[in-house]
PDB file of C-alpha atoms and ligand atoms in Angstrom:
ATOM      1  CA  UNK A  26     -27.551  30.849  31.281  1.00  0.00           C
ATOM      2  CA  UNK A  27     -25.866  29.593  28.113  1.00  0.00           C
ATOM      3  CA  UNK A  28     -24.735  25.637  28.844  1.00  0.00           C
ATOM      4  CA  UNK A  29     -21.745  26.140  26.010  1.00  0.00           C
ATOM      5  CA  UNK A  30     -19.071  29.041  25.138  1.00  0.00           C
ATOM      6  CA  UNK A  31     -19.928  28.903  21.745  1.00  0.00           C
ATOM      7  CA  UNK A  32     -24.255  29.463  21.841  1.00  0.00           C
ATOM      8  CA  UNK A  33     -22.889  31.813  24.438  1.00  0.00           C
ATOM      9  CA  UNK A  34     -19.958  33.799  22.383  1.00  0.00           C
ATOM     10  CA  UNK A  35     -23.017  34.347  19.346  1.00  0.00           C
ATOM     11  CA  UNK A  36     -25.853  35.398  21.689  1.00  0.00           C
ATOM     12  CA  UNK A  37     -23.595  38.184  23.402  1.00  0.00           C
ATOM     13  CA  UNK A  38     -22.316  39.776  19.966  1.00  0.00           C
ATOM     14  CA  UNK A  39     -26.262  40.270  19.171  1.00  0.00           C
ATOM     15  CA  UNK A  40     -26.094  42.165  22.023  1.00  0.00           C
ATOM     16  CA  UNK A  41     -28.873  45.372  22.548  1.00  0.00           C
ATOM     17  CA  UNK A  42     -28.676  45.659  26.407  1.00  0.00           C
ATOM     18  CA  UNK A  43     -27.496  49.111  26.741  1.00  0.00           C
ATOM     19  CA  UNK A  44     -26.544  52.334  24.591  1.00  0.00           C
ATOM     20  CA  UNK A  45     -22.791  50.602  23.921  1.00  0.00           C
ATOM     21  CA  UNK A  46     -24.283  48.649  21.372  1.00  0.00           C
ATOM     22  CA  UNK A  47     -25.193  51.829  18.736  1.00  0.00           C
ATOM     23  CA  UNK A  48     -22.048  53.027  19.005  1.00  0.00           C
ATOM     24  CA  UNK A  49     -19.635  49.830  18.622  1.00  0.00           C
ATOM     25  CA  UNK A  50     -17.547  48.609  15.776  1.00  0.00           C
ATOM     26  CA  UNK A  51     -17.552  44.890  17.438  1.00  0.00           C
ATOM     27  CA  UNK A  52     -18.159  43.305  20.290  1.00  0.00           C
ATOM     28  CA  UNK A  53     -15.745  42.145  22.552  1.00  0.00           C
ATOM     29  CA  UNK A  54     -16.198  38.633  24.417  1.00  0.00           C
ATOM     30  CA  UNK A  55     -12.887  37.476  25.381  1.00  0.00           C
ATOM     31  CA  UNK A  56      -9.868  35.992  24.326  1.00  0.00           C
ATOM     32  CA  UNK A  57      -7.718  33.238  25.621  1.00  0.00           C
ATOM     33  CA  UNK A  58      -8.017  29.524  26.885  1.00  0.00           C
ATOM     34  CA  UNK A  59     -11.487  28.711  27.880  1.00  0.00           C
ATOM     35  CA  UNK A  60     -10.145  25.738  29.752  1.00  0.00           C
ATOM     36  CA  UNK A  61      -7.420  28.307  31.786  1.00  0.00           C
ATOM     37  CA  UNK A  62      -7.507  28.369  35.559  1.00  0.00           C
ATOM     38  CA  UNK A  63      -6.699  31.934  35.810  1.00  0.00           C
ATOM     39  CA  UNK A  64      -9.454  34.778  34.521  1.00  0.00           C
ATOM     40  CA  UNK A  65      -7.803  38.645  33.915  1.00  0.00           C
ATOM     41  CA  UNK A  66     -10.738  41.273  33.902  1.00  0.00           C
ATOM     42  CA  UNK A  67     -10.361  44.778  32.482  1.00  0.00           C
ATOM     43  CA  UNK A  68     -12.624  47.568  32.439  1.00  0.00           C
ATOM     44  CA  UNK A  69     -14.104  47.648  28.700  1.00  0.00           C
ATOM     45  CA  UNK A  70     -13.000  48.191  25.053  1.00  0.00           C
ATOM     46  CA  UNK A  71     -11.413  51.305  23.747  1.00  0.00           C
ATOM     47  CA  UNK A  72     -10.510  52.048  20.204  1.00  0.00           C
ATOM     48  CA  UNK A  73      -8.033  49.194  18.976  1.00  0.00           C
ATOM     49  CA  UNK A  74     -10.146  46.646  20.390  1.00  0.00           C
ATOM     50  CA  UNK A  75     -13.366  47.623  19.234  1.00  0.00           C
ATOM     51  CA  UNK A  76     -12.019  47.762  15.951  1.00  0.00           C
ATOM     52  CA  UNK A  77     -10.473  44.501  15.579  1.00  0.00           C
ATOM     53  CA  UNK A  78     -13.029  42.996  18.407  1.00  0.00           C
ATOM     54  CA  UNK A  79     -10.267  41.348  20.767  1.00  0.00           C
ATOM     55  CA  UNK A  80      -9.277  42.847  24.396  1.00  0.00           C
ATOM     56  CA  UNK A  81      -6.350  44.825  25.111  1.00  0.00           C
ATOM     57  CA  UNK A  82      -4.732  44.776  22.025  1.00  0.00           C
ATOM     58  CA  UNK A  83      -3.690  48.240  21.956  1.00  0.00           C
ATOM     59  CA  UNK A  84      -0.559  49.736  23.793  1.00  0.00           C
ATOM     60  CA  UNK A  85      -1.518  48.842  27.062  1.00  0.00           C
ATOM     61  CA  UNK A  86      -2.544  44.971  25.796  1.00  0.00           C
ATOM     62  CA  UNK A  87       1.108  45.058  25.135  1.00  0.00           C
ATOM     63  CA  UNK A  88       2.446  46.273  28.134  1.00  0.00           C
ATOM     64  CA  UNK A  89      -0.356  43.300  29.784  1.00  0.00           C
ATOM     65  CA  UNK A  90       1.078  40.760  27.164  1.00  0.00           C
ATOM     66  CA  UNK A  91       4.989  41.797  28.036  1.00  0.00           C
ATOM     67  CA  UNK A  92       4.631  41.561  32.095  1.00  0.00           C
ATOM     68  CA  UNK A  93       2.265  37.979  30.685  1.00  0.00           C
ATOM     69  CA  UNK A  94       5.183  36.468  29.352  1.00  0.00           C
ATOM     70  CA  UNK A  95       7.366  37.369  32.425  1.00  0.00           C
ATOM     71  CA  UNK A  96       5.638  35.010  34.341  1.00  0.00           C
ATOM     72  CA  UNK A  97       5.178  32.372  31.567  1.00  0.00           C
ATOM     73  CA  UNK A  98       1.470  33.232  31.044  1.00  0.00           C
ATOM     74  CA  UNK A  99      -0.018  34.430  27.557  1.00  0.00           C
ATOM     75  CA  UNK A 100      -3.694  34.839  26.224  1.00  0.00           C
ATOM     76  CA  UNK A 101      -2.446  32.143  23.865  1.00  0.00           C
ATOM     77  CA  UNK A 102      -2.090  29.536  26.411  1.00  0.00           C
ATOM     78  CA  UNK A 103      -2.846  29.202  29.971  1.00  0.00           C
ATOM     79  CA  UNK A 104      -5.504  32.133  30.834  1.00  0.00           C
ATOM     80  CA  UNK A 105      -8.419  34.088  29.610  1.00  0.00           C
ATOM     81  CA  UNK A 106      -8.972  37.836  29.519  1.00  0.00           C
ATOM     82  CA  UNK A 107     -12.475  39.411  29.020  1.00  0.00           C
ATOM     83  CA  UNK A 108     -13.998  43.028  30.243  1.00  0.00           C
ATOM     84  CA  UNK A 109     -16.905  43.988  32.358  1.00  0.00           C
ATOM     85  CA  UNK A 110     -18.271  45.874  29.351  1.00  0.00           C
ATOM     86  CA  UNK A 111     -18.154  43.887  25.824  1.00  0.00           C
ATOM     87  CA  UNK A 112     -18.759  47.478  24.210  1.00  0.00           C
ATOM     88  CA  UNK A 113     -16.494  50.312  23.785  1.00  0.00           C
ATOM     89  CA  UNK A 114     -18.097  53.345  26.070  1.00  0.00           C
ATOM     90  CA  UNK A 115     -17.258  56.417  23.501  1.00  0.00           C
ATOM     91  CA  UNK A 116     -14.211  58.472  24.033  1.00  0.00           C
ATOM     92  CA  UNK A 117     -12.831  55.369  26.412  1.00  0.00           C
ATOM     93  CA  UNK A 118     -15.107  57.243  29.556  1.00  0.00           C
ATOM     94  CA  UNK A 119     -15.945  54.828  32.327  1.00  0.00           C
ATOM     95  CA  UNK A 120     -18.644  52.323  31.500  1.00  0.00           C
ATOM     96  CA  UNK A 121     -21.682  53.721  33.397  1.00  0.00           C
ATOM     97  CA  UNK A 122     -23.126  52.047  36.238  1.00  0.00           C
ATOM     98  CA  UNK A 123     -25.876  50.733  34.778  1.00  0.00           C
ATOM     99  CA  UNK A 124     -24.049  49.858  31.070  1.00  0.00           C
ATOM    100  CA  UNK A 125     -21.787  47.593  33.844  1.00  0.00           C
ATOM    101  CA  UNK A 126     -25.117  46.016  35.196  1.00  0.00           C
ATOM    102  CA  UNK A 127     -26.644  45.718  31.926  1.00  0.00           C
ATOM    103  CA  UNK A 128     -23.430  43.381  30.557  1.00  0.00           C
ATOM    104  CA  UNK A 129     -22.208  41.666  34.110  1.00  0.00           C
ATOM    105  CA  UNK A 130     -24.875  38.183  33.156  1.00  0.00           C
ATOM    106  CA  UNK A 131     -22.412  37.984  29.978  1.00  0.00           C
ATOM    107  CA  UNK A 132     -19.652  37.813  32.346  1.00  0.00           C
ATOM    108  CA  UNK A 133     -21.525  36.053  35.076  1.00  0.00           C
ATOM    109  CA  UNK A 134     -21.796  33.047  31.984  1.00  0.00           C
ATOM    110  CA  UNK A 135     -18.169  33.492  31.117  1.00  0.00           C
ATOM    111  CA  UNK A 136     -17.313  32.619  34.713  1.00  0.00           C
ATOM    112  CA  UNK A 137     -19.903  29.417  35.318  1.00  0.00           C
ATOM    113  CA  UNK A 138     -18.544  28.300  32.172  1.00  0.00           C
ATOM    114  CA  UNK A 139     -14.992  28.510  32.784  1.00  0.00           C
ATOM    115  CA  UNK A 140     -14.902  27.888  36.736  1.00  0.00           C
ATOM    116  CA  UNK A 141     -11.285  30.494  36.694  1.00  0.00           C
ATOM    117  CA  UNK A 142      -9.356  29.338  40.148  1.00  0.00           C
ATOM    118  CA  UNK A 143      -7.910  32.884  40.071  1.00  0.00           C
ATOM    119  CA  UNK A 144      -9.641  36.360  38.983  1.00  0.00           C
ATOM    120  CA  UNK A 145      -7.348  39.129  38.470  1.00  0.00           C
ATOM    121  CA  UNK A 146      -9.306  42.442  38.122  1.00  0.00           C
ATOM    122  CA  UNK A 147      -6.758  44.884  35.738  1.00  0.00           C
ATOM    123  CA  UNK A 148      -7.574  48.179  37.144  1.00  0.00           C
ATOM    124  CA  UNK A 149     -10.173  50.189  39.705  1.00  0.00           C
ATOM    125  CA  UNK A 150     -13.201  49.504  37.540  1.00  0.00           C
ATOM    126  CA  UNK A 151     -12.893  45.896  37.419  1.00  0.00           C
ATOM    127  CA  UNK A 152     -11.930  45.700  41.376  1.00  0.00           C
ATOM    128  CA  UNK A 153     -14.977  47.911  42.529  1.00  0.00           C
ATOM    129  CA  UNK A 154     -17.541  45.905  40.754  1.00  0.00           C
ATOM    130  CA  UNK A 155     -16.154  42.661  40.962  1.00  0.00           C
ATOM    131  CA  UNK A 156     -14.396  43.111  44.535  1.00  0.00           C
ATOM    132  CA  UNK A 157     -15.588  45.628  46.859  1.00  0.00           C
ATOM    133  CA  UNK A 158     -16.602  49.384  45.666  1.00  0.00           C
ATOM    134  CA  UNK A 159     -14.425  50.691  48.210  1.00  0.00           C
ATOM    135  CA  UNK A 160     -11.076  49.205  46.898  1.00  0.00           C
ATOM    136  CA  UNK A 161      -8.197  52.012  46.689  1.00  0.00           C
ATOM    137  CA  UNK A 162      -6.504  49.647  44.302  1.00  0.00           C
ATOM    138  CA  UNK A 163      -3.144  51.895  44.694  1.00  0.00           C
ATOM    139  CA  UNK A 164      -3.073  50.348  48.327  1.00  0.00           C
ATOM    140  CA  UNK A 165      -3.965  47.409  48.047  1.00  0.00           C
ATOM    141  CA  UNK A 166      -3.393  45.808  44.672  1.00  0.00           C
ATOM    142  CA  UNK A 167      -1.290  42.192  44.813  1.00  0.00           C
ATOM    143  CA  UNK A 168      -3.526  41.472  47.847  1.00  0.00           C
ATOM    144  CA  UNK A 169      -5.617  37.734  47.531  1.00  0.00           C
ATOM    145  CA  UNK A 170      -9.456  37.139  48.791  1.00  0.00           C
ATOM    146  CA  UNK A 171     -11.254  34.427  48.406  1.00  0.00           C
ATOM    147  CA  UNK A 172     -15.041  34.973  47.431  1.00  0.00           C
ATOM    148  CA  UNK A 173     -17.213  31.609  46.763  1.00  0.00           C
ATOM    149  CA  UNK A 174     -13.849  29.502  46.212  1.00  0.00           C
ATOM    150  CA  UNK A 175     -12.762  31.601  43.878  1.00  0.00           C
ATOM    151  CA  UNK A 176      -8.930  33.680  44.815  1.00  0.00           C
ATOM    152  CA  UNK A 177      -9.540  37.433  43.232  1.00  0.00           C
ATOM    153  CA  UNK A 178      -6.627  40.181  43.577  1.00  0.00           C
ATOM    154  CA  UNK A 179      -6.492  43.484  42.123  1.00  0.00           C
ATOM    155  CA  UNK A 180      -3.438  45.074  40.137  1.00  0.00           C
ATOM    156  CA  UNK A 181      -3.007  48.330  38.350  1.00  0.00           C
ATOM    157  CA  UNK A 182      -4.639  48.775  34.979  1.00  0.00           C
ATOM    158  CA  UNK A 183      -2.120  48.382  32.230  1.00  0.00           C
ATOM    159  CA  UNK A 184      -2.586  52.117  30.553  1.00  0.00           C
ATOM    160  CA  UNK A 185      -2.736  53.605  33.920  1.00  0.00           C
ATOM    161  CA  UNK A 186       1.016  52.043  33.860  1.00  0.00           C
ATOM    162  CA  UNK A 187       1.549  53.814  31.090  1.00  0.00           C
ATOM    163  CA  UNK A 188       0.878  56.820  32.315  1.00  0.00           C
ATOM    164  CA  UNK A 189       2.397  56.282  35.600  1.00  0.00           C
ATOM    165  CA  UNK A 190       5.841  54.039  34.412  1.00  0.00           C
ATOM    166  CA  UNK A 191       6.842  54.695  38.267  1.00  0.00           C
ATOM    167  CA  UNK A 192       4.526  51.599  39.120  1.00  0.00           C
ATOM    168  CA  UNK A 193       5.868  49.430  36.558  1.00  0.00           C
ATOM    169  CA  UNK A 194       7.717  47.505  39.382  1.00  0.00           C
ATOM    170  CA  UNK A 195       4.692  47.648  42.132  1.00  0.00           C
ATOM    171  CA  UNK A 196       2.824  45.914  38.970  1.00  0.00           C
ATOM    172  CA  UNK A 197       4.589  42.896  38.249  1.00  0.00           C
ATOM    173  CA  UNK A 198       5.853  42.171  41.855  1.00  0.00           C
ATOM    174  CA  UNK A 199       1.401  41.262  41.569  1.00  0.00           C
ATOM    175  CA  UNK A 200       2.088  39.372  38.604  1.00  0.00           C
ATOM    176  CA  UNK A 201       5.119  37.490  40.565  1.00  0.00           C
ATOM    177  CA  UNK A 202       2.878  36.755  43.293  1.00  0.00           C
ATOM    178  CA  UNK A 203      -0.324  35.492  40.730  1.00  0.00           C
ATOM    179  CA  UNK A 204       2.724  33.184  39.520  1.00  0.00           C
ATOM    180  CA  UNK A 205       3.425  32.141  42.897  1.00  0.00           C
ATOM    181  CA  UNK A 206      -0.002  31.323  43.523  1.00  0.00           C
ATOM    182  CA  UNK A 207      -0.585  29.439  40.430  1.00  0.00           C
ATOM    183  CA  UNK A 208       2.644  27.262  40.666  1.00  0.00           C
ATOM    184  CA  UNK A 209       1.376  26.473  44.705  1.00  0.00           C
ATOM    185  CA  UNK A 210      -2.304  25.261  43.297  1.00  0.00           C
ATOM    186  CA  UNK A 211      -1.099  23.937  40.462  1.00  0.00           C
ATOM    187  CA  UNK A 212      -2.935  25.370  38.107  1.00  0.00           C
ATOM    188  CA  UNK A 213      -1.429  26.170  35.301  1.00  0.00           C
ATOM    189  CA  UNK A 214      -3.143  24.372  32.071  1.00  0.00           C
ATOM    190  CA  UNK A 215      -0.273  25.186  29.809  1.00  0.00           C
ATOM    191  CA  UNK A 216       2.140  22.810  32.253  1.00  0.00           C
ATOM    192  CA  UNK A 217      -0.447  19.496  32.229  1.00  0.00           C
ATOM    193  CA  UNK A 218      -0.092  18.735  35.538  1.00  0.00           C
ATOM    194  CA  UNK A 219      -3.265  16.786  35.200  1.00  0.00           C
ATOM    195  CA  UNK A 220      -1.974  14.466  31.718  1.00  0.00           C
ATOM    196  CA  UNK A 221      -1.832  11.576  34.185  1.00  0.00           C
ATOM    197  CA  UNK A 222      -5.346  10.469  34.624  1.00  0.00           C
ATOM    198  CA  UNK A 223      -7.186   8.657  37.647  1.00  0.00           C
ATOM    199  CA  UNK A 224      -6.550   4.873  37.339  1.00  0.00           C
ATOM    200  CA  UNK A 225     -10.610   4.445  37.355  1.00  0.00           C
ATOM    201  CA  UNK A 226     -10.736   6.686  34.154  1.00  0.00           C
TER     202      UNK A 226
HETATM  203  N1  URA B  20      -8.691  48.476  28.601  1.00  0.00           N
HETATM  204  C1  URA B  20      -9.516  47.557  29.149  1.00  0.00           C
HETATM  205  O1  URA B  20      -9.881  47.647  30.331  1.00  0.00           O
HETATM  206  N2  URA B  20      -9.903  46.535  28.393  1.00  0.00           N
HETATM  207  C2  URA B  20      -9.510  46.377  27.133  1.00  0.00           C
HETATM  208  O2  URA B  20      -9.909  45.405  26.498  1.00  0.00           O
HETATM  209  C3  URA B  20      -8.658  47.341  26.585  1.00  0.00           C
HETATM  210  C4  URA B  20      -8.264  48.381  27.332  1.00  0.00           C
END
């Protein structure tokens, strides 16, 4: 385990685990606030990202960034958005099994470093390995569970949107409730509900 972000940002883009790593332009570790309660994970790379080495960045980052803004979040401000793989899997197939295994410690770090209060997987890859394998993420994306204190929900991956506009709506009424949720804990970093601090500090 890496103790900071940064030690841990330049060990991961040395990366050799798996096969990904002959085949990438960059690696991709994440983007956002590193201090953000609330943790978005998609699936891996494809072509825009692993050419300018930042998640969802393509058509479907802006379709993510759009239904973002919505709900007053953005990668700029209050969250953080990283992958399961950090390497693009060629011709955007799924990341194999064990190319997910070989790259989950990266995000295992991400997460003790970070402590997100909120997980939002974008998309069936993300919610099988992070939530249960069985999820059928059409049925039952928007839906909270708590694992080890942390809240996780599913939605639908931003390109399958694209592909399916139809569940444009289904999509953000998730991001309405992730708003919800936030506003309810309190978590949002971008709103400072924490500026006042304890009177022992
Ligand atoms: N799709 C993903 O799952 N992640 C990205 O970073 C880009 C597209």
């Amino acid at each position: 385990m890496y103790q900071d972000w940064n030690t841990l940002e330049q060990a991961c883009l040395q990366c050799r685990k798996c096969g990904l790593c002959e085949t990438r332009t960059n690696v991709v570790f994440g983007v956002g606030n590193e201090n953000a309660k609330v943790l978005f994970i998609g699936e891996g790379p494809g072509e825009n990202e692993d050419l300018q080495g930042e998640p969802f960045v393509g058509r479907g980052g802006q379709l993510l960034d759009k239904m973002l803004a919505a709900v007053d979040l953005s990668r700029e401000k209050n969250i953080y958005i990283a992958n399961i793989v950090k390497c693009r899997p060629p011709h955007n197939r799924d990341p194999f099994p064990e190319e997910q295994e070989a790259c989950l410690n990266w995000l295992r770090n991400q997460v003790a470093l970070m402590k997100p209060k909120i997980i939002v997987c974008l998309g069936r890859i993300a919610a099988m390995k992070l939530m249960n394998p069985q999820i059928k993420i059409t049925k039952e994306h928007g839906v909270f569970i708590e694992r080890n204190g942390v809240l996780m929900m599913a939605t639908l991956h931003p390109a399958a949107l694209l592909r399916n506009p139809n569940n444009k709506p289904a999509a953000f009424e998730d991001f309405l409730a992730l708003r919800k949720k936030i506003d309810e804990l309190q978590l949002d970093v971008a709103k400072d509900y924490r500026a006042v601090p304890d009177s022992d500090t």
